[in-house]
mmCIF file of C-alpha atoms in Angstrom:
data_model
loop_
_atom_site.group_PDB
_atom_site.id
_atom_site.type_symbol
_atom_site.label_atom_id
_atom_site.label_comp_id
_atom_site.label_asym_id
_atom_site.label_seq_id
_atom_site.Cartn_x
_atom_site.Cartn_y
_atom_site.Cartn_z
ATOM 1 C CA MET X 23 22.511 46.006 -9.893
ATOM 2 C CA LYS X 24 23.964 42.820 -8.543
ATOM 3 C CA LEU X 25 23.571 40.176 -11.132
ATOM 4 C CA VAL X 26 24.115 36.526 -10.101
ATOM 5 C CA LEU X 27 24.766 34.057 -13.094
ATOM 6 C CA PHE X 28 24.480 30.386 -12.472
ATOM 7 C CA LEU X 29 26.840 28.677 -14.940
ATOM 8 C CA ASN X 30 26.335 25.044 -15.980
ATOM 9 C CA MET X 31 26.756 22.820 -19.027
ATOM 10 C CA GLY X 32 23.194 22.958 -19.917
ATOM 11 C CA GLY X 33 20.767 20.310 -21.152
ATOM 12 C CA ALA X 34 18.828 20.037 -24.384
ATOM 13 C CA THR X 35 15.260 21.225 -24.118
ATOM 14 C CA ASN X 36 14.337 19.406 -27.310
ATOM 15 C CA LEU X 37 15.533 16.563 -29.499
ATOM 16 C CA GLN X 38 17.111 18.958 -31.999
ATOM 17 C CA ASP X 39 19.268 20.515 -29.277
ATOM 18 C CA CYS X 40 21.055 17.246 -28.697
ATOM 19 C CA GLU X 41 23.116 17.899 -31.763
ATOM 20 C CA VAL X 42 23.863 21.388 -30.518
ATOM 21 C CA PHE X 43 24.967 20.090 -27.209
ATOM 22 C CA LEU X 44 27.156 17.293 -28.472
ATOM 23 C CA LYS X 45 28.802 19.675 -31.221
ATOM 24 C CA ASN X 46 29.555 22.465 -28.743
ATOM 25 C CA MET X 47 30.817 19.883 -25.935
ATOM 26 C CA PHE X 48 33.335 18.370 -28.215
ATOM 27 C CA ASN X 49 34.430 21.573 -29.781
ATOM 28 C CA ASP X 50 35.297 22.660 -26.128
ATOM 29 C CA PRO X 51 39.241 22.469 -25.959
ATOM 30 C CA TYR X 52 38.911 21.441 -22.343
ATOM 31 C CA ILE X 53 36.879 18.516 -23.125
ATOM 32 C CA LEU X 54 38.610 17.093 -26.312
ATOM 33 C CA GLY X 55 42.072 18.501 -25.644
ATOM 34 C CA ILE X 56 42.974 18.929 -29.241
ATOM 35 C CA LYS X 57 44.659 22.301 -29.685
ATOM 36 C CA ASN X 58 44.025 22.781 -33.366
ATOM 37 C CA ARG X 59 40.567 24.539 -33.704
ATOM 38 C CA PHE X 60 39.907 23.094 -37.198
ATOM 39 C CA LEU X 61 41.086 19.654 -36.359
ATOM 40 C CA ARG X 62 38.978 19.668 -33.117
ATOM 41 C CA LYS X 63 35.919 20.910 -35.048
ATOM 42 C CA PHE X 64 36.212 18.103 -37.598
ATOM 43 C CA VAL X 65 36.692 15.520 -34.658
ATOM 44 C CA ALA X 66 33.808 16.923 -32.830
ATOM 45 C CA TRP X 67 31.718 16.759 -35.993
ATOM 46 C CA ILE X 68 32.415 13.027 -36.319
ATOM 47 C CA ILE X 69 31.801 12.236 -32.663
ATOM 48 C CA THR X 70 28.554 14.156 -32.789
ATOM 49 C CA LYS X 71 27.267 12.274 -35.840
ATOM 50 C CA ALA X 72 28.103 9.098 -34.241
ATOM 51 C CA ARG X 73 26.258 9.919 -30.862
ATOM 52 C CA VAL X 74 23.306 12.035 -31.652
ATOM 53 C CA LYS X 75 20.806 9.315 -32.424
ATOM 54 C CA ALA X 76 21.631 7.369 -29.208
ATOM 55 C CA MET X 77 21.291 10.636 -27.287
ATOM 56 C CA GLN X 78 18.019 11.494 -28.786
ATOM 57 C CA GLU X 79 16.565 8.043 -27.989
ATOM 58 C CA ASN X 80 17.575 8.412 -24.308
ATOM 59 C CA TYR X 81 15.923 11.892 -24.268
ATOM 60 C CA LYS X 82 12.708 10.497 -25.620
ATOM 61 C CA LYS X 83 12.588 8.234 -22.389
ATOM 62 C CA MET X 84 12.811 11.516 -20.454
ATOM 63 C CA GLY X 85 9.958 13.226 -22.353
ATOM 64 C CA GLY X 86 12.087 14.623 -25.008
ATOM 65 C CA LYS X 87 14.281 17.132 -22.939
ATOM 66 C CA SER X 88 16.527 17.430 -20.019
ATOM 67 C CA PRO X 89 15.054 18.861 -16.829
ATOM 68 C CA LEU X 90 18.160 21.059 -16.028
ATOM 69 C CA ASN X 91 16.912 24.327 -17.798
ATOM 70 C CA GLU X 92 13.540 24.310 -16.089
ATOM 71 C CA LEU X 93 15.001 23.389 -12.768
ATOM 72 C CA THR X 94 17.576 26.184 -12.965
ATOM 73 C CA GLN X 95 14.868 28.506 -14.215
ATOM 74 C CA SER X 96 12.755 27.707 -11.268
ATOM 75 C CA LEU X 97 15.685 28.200 -8.888
ATOM 76 C CA CYS X 98 16.176 31.614 -10.309
ATOM 77 C CA ASP X 99 12.576 32.607 -10.244
ATOM 78 C CA LYS X 100 12.229 31.581 -6.505
ATOM 79 C CA LEU X 101 15.434 33.486 -5.620
ATOM 80 C CA ASN X 102 14.226 36.572 -7.411
ATOM 81 C CA LEU X 103 10.832 36.336 -5.558
ATOM 82 C CA LYS X 104 12.626 35.613 -2.107
ATOM 83 C CA GLN X 105 14.610 38.889 -2.155
ATOM 84 C CA ASP X 106 15.461 42.003 -4.302
ATOM 85 C CA GLU X 107 18.963 42.790 -3.708
ATOM 86 C CA PHE X 108 20.285 40.501 -6.383
ATOM 87 C CA LYS X 109 18.876 39.535 -9.802
ATOM 88 C CA PHE X 110 19.310 35.860 -10.635
ATOM 89 C CA ASP X 111 19.852 34.355 -14.141
ATOM 90 C CA PHE X 112 21.674 31.507 -15.586
ATOM 91 C CA VAL X 113 24.052 30.758 -18.508
ATOM 92 C CA ASN X 114 24.761 27.360 -20.123
ATOM 93 C CA LEU X 115 27.867 26.356 -21.970
ATOM 94 C CA TYR X 116 26.670 24.035 -24.727
ATOM 95 C CA VAL X 117 22.905 25.001 -25.315
ATOM 96 C CA PRO X 118 20.995 28.007 -24.834
ATOM 97 C CA PRO X 119 20.764 30.416 -23.027
ATOM 98 C CA PHE X 120 24.302 31.271 -23.951
ATOM 99 C CA ALA X 121 26.474 34.073 -22.383
ATOM 100 C CA THR X 122 26.059 36.442 -25.290
ATOM 101 C CA GLU X 123 22.222 36.785 -25.159
ATOM 102 C CA ILE X 124 22.026 36.744 -21.310
ATOM 103 C CA LEU X 125 24.635 39.561 -20.971
ATOM 104 C CA GLN X 126 22.857 41.550 -23.545
ATOM 105 C CA LYS X 127 19.535 41.429 -21.560
ATOM 106 C CA TYR X 128 21.107 43.688 -18.833
ATOM 107 C CA THR X 129 22.338 47.283 -18.880
ATOM 108 C CA LEU X 130 25.306 47.065 -16.605
ATOM 109 C CA ASN X 131 27.902 49.947 -15.594
ATOM 110 C CA GLU X 132 30.875 50.442 -13.432
ATOM 111 C CA SER X 133 28.688 50.665 -10.264
ATOM 112 C CA ASP X 134 27.169 47.289 -11.103
ATOM 113 C CA GLU X 135 28.506 43.561 -10.010
ATOM 114 C CA ILE X 136 28.372 40.388 -11.851
ATOM 115 C CA ILE X 137 28.638 37.342 -9.510
ATOM 116 C CA LEU X 138 29.576 34.272 -11.581
ATOM 117 C CA PHE X 139 28.313 31.092 -9.715
ATOM 118 C CA PRO X 140 29.443 27.909 -11.327
ATOM 119 C CA LEU X 141 27.094 25.011 -10.190
ATOM 120 C CA TYR X 142 29.755 22.682 -9.501
ATOM 121 C CA PRO X 143 30.755 21.627 -6.004
ATOM 122 C CA HIS X 144 34.322 20.375 -7.136
ATOM 123 C CA HIS X 145 36.661 22.061 -9.455
ATOM 124 C CA SER X 146 37.709 20.849 -12.820
ATOM 125 C CA CYS X 147 39.066 22.443 -15.976
ATOM 126 C CA THR X 148 36.323 20.716 -17.908
ATOM 127 C CA THR X 149 33.529 22.500 -15.899
ATOM 128 C CA VAL X 150 34.474 25.441 -13.825
ATOM 129 C CA THR X 151 37.507 26.734 -15.811
ATOM 130 C CA SER X 152 35.754 26.320 -19.172
ATOM 131 C CA SER X 153 32.575 28.137 -17.949
ATOM 132 C CA LEU X 154 34.245 30.986 -16.217
ATOM 133 C CA GLU X 155 36.629 31.506 -19.498
ATOM 134 C CA VAL X 156 33.620 31.747 -21.761
ATOM 135 C CA LEU X 157 31.818 34.212 -19.340
ATOM 136 C CA GLN X 158 34.807 36.359 -18.783
ATOM 137 C CA ASN X 159 35.652 36.488 -22.381
ATOM 138 C CA GLU X 160 32.076 37.487 -23.285
ATOM 139 C CA ILE X 161 32.264 40.229 -20.637
ATOM 140 C CA SER X 162 35.380 41.538 -22.228
ATOM 141 C CA LYS X 163 33.972 41.504 -25.647
ATOM 142 C CA GLN X 164 30.842 43.279 -24.775
ATOM 143 C CA LYS X 165 33.099 45.946 -22.971
ATOM 144 C CA ILE X 166 30.923 45.521 -19.772
ATOM 145 C CA GLN X 167 32.625 47.601 -16.991
ATOM 146 C CA ALA X 168 30.725 46.036 -14.036
ATOM 147 C CA LYS X 169 32.806 44.383 -11.316
ATOM 148 C CA VAL X 170 33.074 40.640 -11.473
ATOM 149 C CA LYS X 171 33.131 38.319 -8.728
ATOM 150 C CA THR X 172 33.421 34.555 -8.716
ATOM 151 C CA ILE X 173 31.917 32.143 -6.184
ATOM 152 C CA ASP X 174 34.497 29.334 -5.550
ATOM 153 C CA ILE X 175 33.833 25.731 -5.248
ATOM 154 C CA PHE X 176 31.881 24.787 -2.322
ATOM 155 C CA TYR X 177 32.118 21.108 -1.447
ATOM 156 C CA LYS X 178 33.508 22.157 2.099
ATOM 157 C CA ASN X 179 30.842 24.572 2.817
ATOM 158 C CA GLU X 180 29.113 23.498 6.045
ATOM 159 C CA LEU X 181 25.777 24.947 4.882
ATOM 160 C CA TYR X 182 25.932 23.030 1.659
ATOM 161 C CA ASN X 183 26.807 19.728 3.361
ATOM 162 C CA GLU X 184 24.100 20.068 5.902
ATOM 163 C CA MET X 185 21.716 20.310 2.995
ATOM 164 C CA VAL X 186 23.091 17.074 1.343
ATOM 165 C CA ILE X 187 22.962 15.212 4.663
ATOM 166 C CA SER X 188 19.296 16.369 5.272
ATOM 167 C CA HIS X 189 18.552 15.125 1.670
ATOM 168 C CA ILE X 190 20.176 11.802 1.972
ATOM 169 C CA LEU X 191 18.531 11.060 5.377
ATOM 170 C CA ALA X 192 15.186 12.210 4.173
ATOM 171 C CA LYS X 193 15.347 9.677 1.400
ATOM 172 C CA LYS X 194 16.745 6.860 3.874
ATOM 173 C CA SER X 195 13.532 7.399 6.156
ATOM 174 C CA LYS X 196 11.543 6.093 3.108
ATOM 175 C CA PHE X 197 14.030 3.618 1.636
ATOM 176 C CA ASP X 198 16.161 2.120 4.527
ATOM 177 C CA ALA X 199 19.326 1.065 2.741
ATOM 178 C CA LYS X 200 22.575 0.385 4.650
ATOM 179 C CA ILE X 201 24.773 1.058 1.483
ATOM 180 C CA LEU X 202 25.241 4.781 0.235
ATOM 181 C CA ILE X 203 26.805 5.104 -3.327
ATOM 182 C CA PHE X 204 28.252 8.551 -4.086
ATOM 183 C CA SER X 205 28.176 8.693 -7.871
ATOM 184 C CA ALA X 206 30.217 11.413 -9.579
ATOM 185 C CA HIS X 207 30.636 12.262 -13.120
ATOM 186 C CA SER X 208 33.709 10.520 -14.534
ATOM 187 C CA LEU X 209 36.610 12.142 -16.237
ATOM 188 C CA PRO X 210 39.357 10.523 -18.492
ATOM 189 C CA GLN X 211 42.439 9.666 -16.396
ATOM 190 C CA SER X 212 44.658 11.678 -18.846
ATOM 191 C CA ILE X 213 42.983 14.919 -17.545
ATOM 192 C CA ILE X 214 43.554 14.078 -13.978
ATOM 193 C CA ASP X 215 47.116 13.199 -14.802
ATOM 194 C CA LYS X 216 47.687 16.659 -16.009
ATOM 195 C CA GLY X 217 46.963 18.020 -12.748
ATOM 196 C CA ASP X 218 42.956 18.461 -12.878
ATOM 197 C CA LEU X 219 41.819 18.717 -8.955
ATOM 198 C CA TYR X 220 38.543 17.014 -9.652
ATOM 199 C CA GLU X 221 39.410 13.565 -8.316
ATOM 200 C CA LYS X 222 41.033 15.018 -5.182
ATOM 201 C CA HIS X 223 37.937 17.165 -4.479
ATOM 202 C CA VAL X 224 35.599 14.439 -4.808
ATOM 203 C CA ASN X 225 37.401 12.172 -2.706
ATOM 204 C CA ASP X 226 37.727 14.932 -0.034
ATOM 205 C CA HIS X 227 34.057 15.609 -0.197
ATOM 206 C CA VAL X 228 33.145 11.883 0.228
ATOM 207 C CA GLU X 229 35.321 11.783 3.485
ATOM 208 C CA ILE X 230 33.563 14.828 4.855
ATOM 209 C CA LEU X 231 30.109 13.235 4.240
ATOM 210 C CA LYS X 232 31.112 9.789 5.417
ATOM 211 C CA GLU X 233 32.211 11.366 8.620
ATOM 212 C CA LYS X 234 28.855 12.844 9.345
ATOM 213 C CA LEU X 235 26.815 9.816 7.990
ATOM 214 C CA LYS X 236 28.816 7.085 9.732
ATOM 215 C CA ASP X 237 26.086 6.343 12.139
ATOM 216 C CA HIS X 238 23.376 5.808 9.446
ATOM 217 C CA PHE X 239 25.151 3.486 6.823
ATOM 218 C CA ASP X 240 27.260 0.334 7.132
ATOM 219 C CA GLU X 241 29.087 0.941 3.903
ATOM 220 C CA PHE X 242 29.920 3.894 1.434
ATOM 221 C CA ILE X 243 31.062 3.531 -2.131
ATOM 222 C CA LEU X 244 32.438 6.128 -4.369
ATOM 223 C CA ALA X 245 31.772 5.354 -8.075
ATOM 224 C CA TYR X 246 31.930 7.264 -11.358
ATOM 225 C CA GLN X 247 29.436 7.389 -14.049
ATOM 226 C CA SER X 248 29.072 8.564 -17.777
ATOM 227 C CA LYS X 249 32.191 7.183 -19.258
ATOM 228 C CA LEU X 250 32.521 7.628 -23.021
ATOM 229 C CA GLY X 251 34.880 5.993 -25.555
ATOM 230 C CA PRO X 252 37.743 3.563 -25.134
ATOM 231 C CA VAL X 253 40.445 5.611 -23.198
ATOM 232 C CA LYS X 254 40.878 5.005 -19.382
ATOM 233 C CA TRP X 255 38.332 7.021 -17.150
ATOM 234 C CA LEU X 256 38.159 7.357 -13.330
ATOM 235 C CA GLU X 257 36.964 3.992 -11.694
ATOM 236 C CA PRO X 258 34.948 2.187 -10.468
ATOM 237 C CA ASN X 259 32.118 2.597 -12.741
ATOM 238 C CA THR X 260 28.620 3.084 -11.000
ATOM 239 C CA SER X 261 27.039 0.517 -13.370
ATOM 240 C CA ASP X 262 29.628 -2.061 -12.579
ATOM 241 C CA VAL X 263 29.123 -1.245 -8.669
ATOM 242 C CA LEU X 264 25.405 -1.831 -9.092
ATOM 243 C CA ALA X 265 25.911 -4.951 -11.237
ATOM 244 C CA ASN X 266 27.792 -6.541 -8.361
ATOM 245 C CA LEU X 267 25.942 -5.329 -5.217
ATOM 246 C CA ASN X 268 23.715 -7.887 -3.342
ATOM 247 C CA ASP X 269 21.949 -5.559 -0.961
ATOM 248 C CA LYS X 270 19.709 -2.361 -1.488
ATOM 249 C CA ALA X 271 21.389 0.911 -1.814
ATOM 250 C CA LEU X 272 20.843 4.542 -1.990
ATOM 251 C CA ILE X 273 22.625 6.816 -4.620
ATOM 252 C CA TYR X 274 23.568 10.369 -4.171
ATOM 253 C CA PRO X 275 24.834 12.213 -7.291
ATOM 254 C CA ILE X 276 27.733 13.979 -5.561
ATOM 255 C CA SER X 277 28.983 16.039 -8.355
ATOM 256 C CA PHE X 278 25.513 17.377 -9.684
ATOM 257 C CA CYS X 279 23.583 20.513 -8.296
ATOM 258 C CA ILE X 280 20.749 20.210 -10.688
ATOM 259 C CA ASP X 281 18.895 17.021 -12.075
ATOM 260 C CA CYS X 282 19.870 16.377 -15.666
ATOM 261 C CA SER X 283 20.028 13.389 -18.248
ATOM 262 C CA GLU X 284 22.887 11.996 -16.212
ATOM 263 C CA THR X 285 20.895 11.695 -13.112
ATOM 264 C CA ILE X 286 17.178 11.280 -14.279
ATOM 265 C CA PHE X 287 17.929 8.981 -17.241
ATOM 266 C CA GLU X 288 21.379 7.271 -16.478
ATOM 267 C CA LEU X 289 21.079 6.785 -12.669
ATOM 268 C CA GLY X 290 17.230 6.650 -12.596
ATOM 269 C CA MET X 291 16.497 4.534 -15.652
ATOM 270 C CA GLU X 292 19.380 3.005 -17.508
ATOM 271 C CA TYR X 293 21.106 1.337 -14.684
ATOM 272 C CA LYS X 294 18.103 -0.043 -13.369
ATOM 273 C CA HIS X 295 18.357 -2.726 -16.027
ATOM 274 C CA LEU X 296 22.074 -3.426 -15.165
ATOM 275 C CA ALA X 297 21.490 -3.422 -11.403
ATOM 276 C CA LYS X 298 21.712 -6.726 -9.363
ATOM 277 C CA CYS X 299 20.173 -5.036 -6.355
ATOM 278 C CA ASP X 300 17.206 -2.649 -5.504
ATOM 279 C CA TYR X 301 18.374 0.928 -5.193
ATOM 280 C CA ASP X 302 16.832 4.276 -5.053
ATOM 281 C CA LEU X 303 18.097 7.738 -6.243
ATOM 282 C CA ILE X 304 18.421 10.854 -4.208
ATOM 283 C CA SER X 305 17.411 14.149 -6.027
ATOM 284 C CA CYS X 306 19.938 16.868 -6.636
ATOM 285 C CA PRO X 307 19.456 20.068 -4.485
ATOM 286 C CA ASN X 308 17.684 21.705 -7.511
ATOM 287 C CA ASP X 309 15.323 24.373 -6.421
ATOM 288 C CA SER X 310 15.093 23.382 -2.897
ATOM 289 C CA ASP X 311 14.695 25.859 0.118
ATOM 290 C CA GLU X 312 17.953 24.570 1.620
ATOM 291 C CA PHE X 313 19.824 25.144 -1.735
ATOM 292 C CA MET X 314 18.578 28.805 -1.917
ATOM 293 C CA GLU X 315 19.575 29.197 1.802
ATOM 294 C CA PHE X 316 23.121 28.109 1.001
ATOM 295 C CA ILE X 317 23.275 30.234 -2.342
ATOM 296 C CA LEU X 318 22.107 33.474 -0.397
ATOM 297 C CA ASN X 319 24.618 32.871 2.325
ATOM 298 C CA SER X 320 27.412 32.283 -0.233
ATOM 299 C CA ILE X 321 26.936 35.689 -2.085
ATOM 300 C CA ASN X 322 26.265 37.917 0.955
#
């Protein structure tokens, strides 16, 4: 068996899971950065209690759940129907399905292979490193003897970028904006200052896409979304950019492969009330045929 596991943070599938998501996320040492496990757990509890009601209210506006799990399951189902060499499944970091239960579904031996596929185009310790560490620890814990392979970050991949450009231009044909905003999930500046490659990878990716799209847009803007708390984060903020734009724009969520609350609610709903200009949102790759083609090409 060749088992491909997509790795992502996950999204709450009901309002009760919002608390589970927050508690697990802020318990992640790569997120909160507190080495003492007991202190980190206490701080995570405080932050969770402070934020859970607001998160639940936001989720109610999306129908009570994030679309991430359903879209990822659809991606797996389509890939499993499309071919029979690989079995596709997915693991979340902060809400079910977790690594323990997914790995227990399969009988794996030395002749089998597990392919870990983080659904992040750019590397960060808060996403790729954290997800891989959890999976590798669980594989060791369950004494699974299968070979393990990891798919590397893919923002430079030609097939991936052809898909991104195709999706951007398809939306532009229906909403003719001259400004393209690349919105990436923000990170605290302190994480970048410790050597995290995320900002560099995002900047590099924007330059690649700008070169390929320069004949279609007059202006390109990179901005960062989803800032939390009072510390310094990567800037400029997507919300500030939208509040100061006079011309209509398209937004591409450059750091996301699957639509989630940050794209559907934050970019698609919340920022509409802040924006000075009219804008439209381009969907993530999700379970599209082009994304499946890129995935199959990457693992073969």
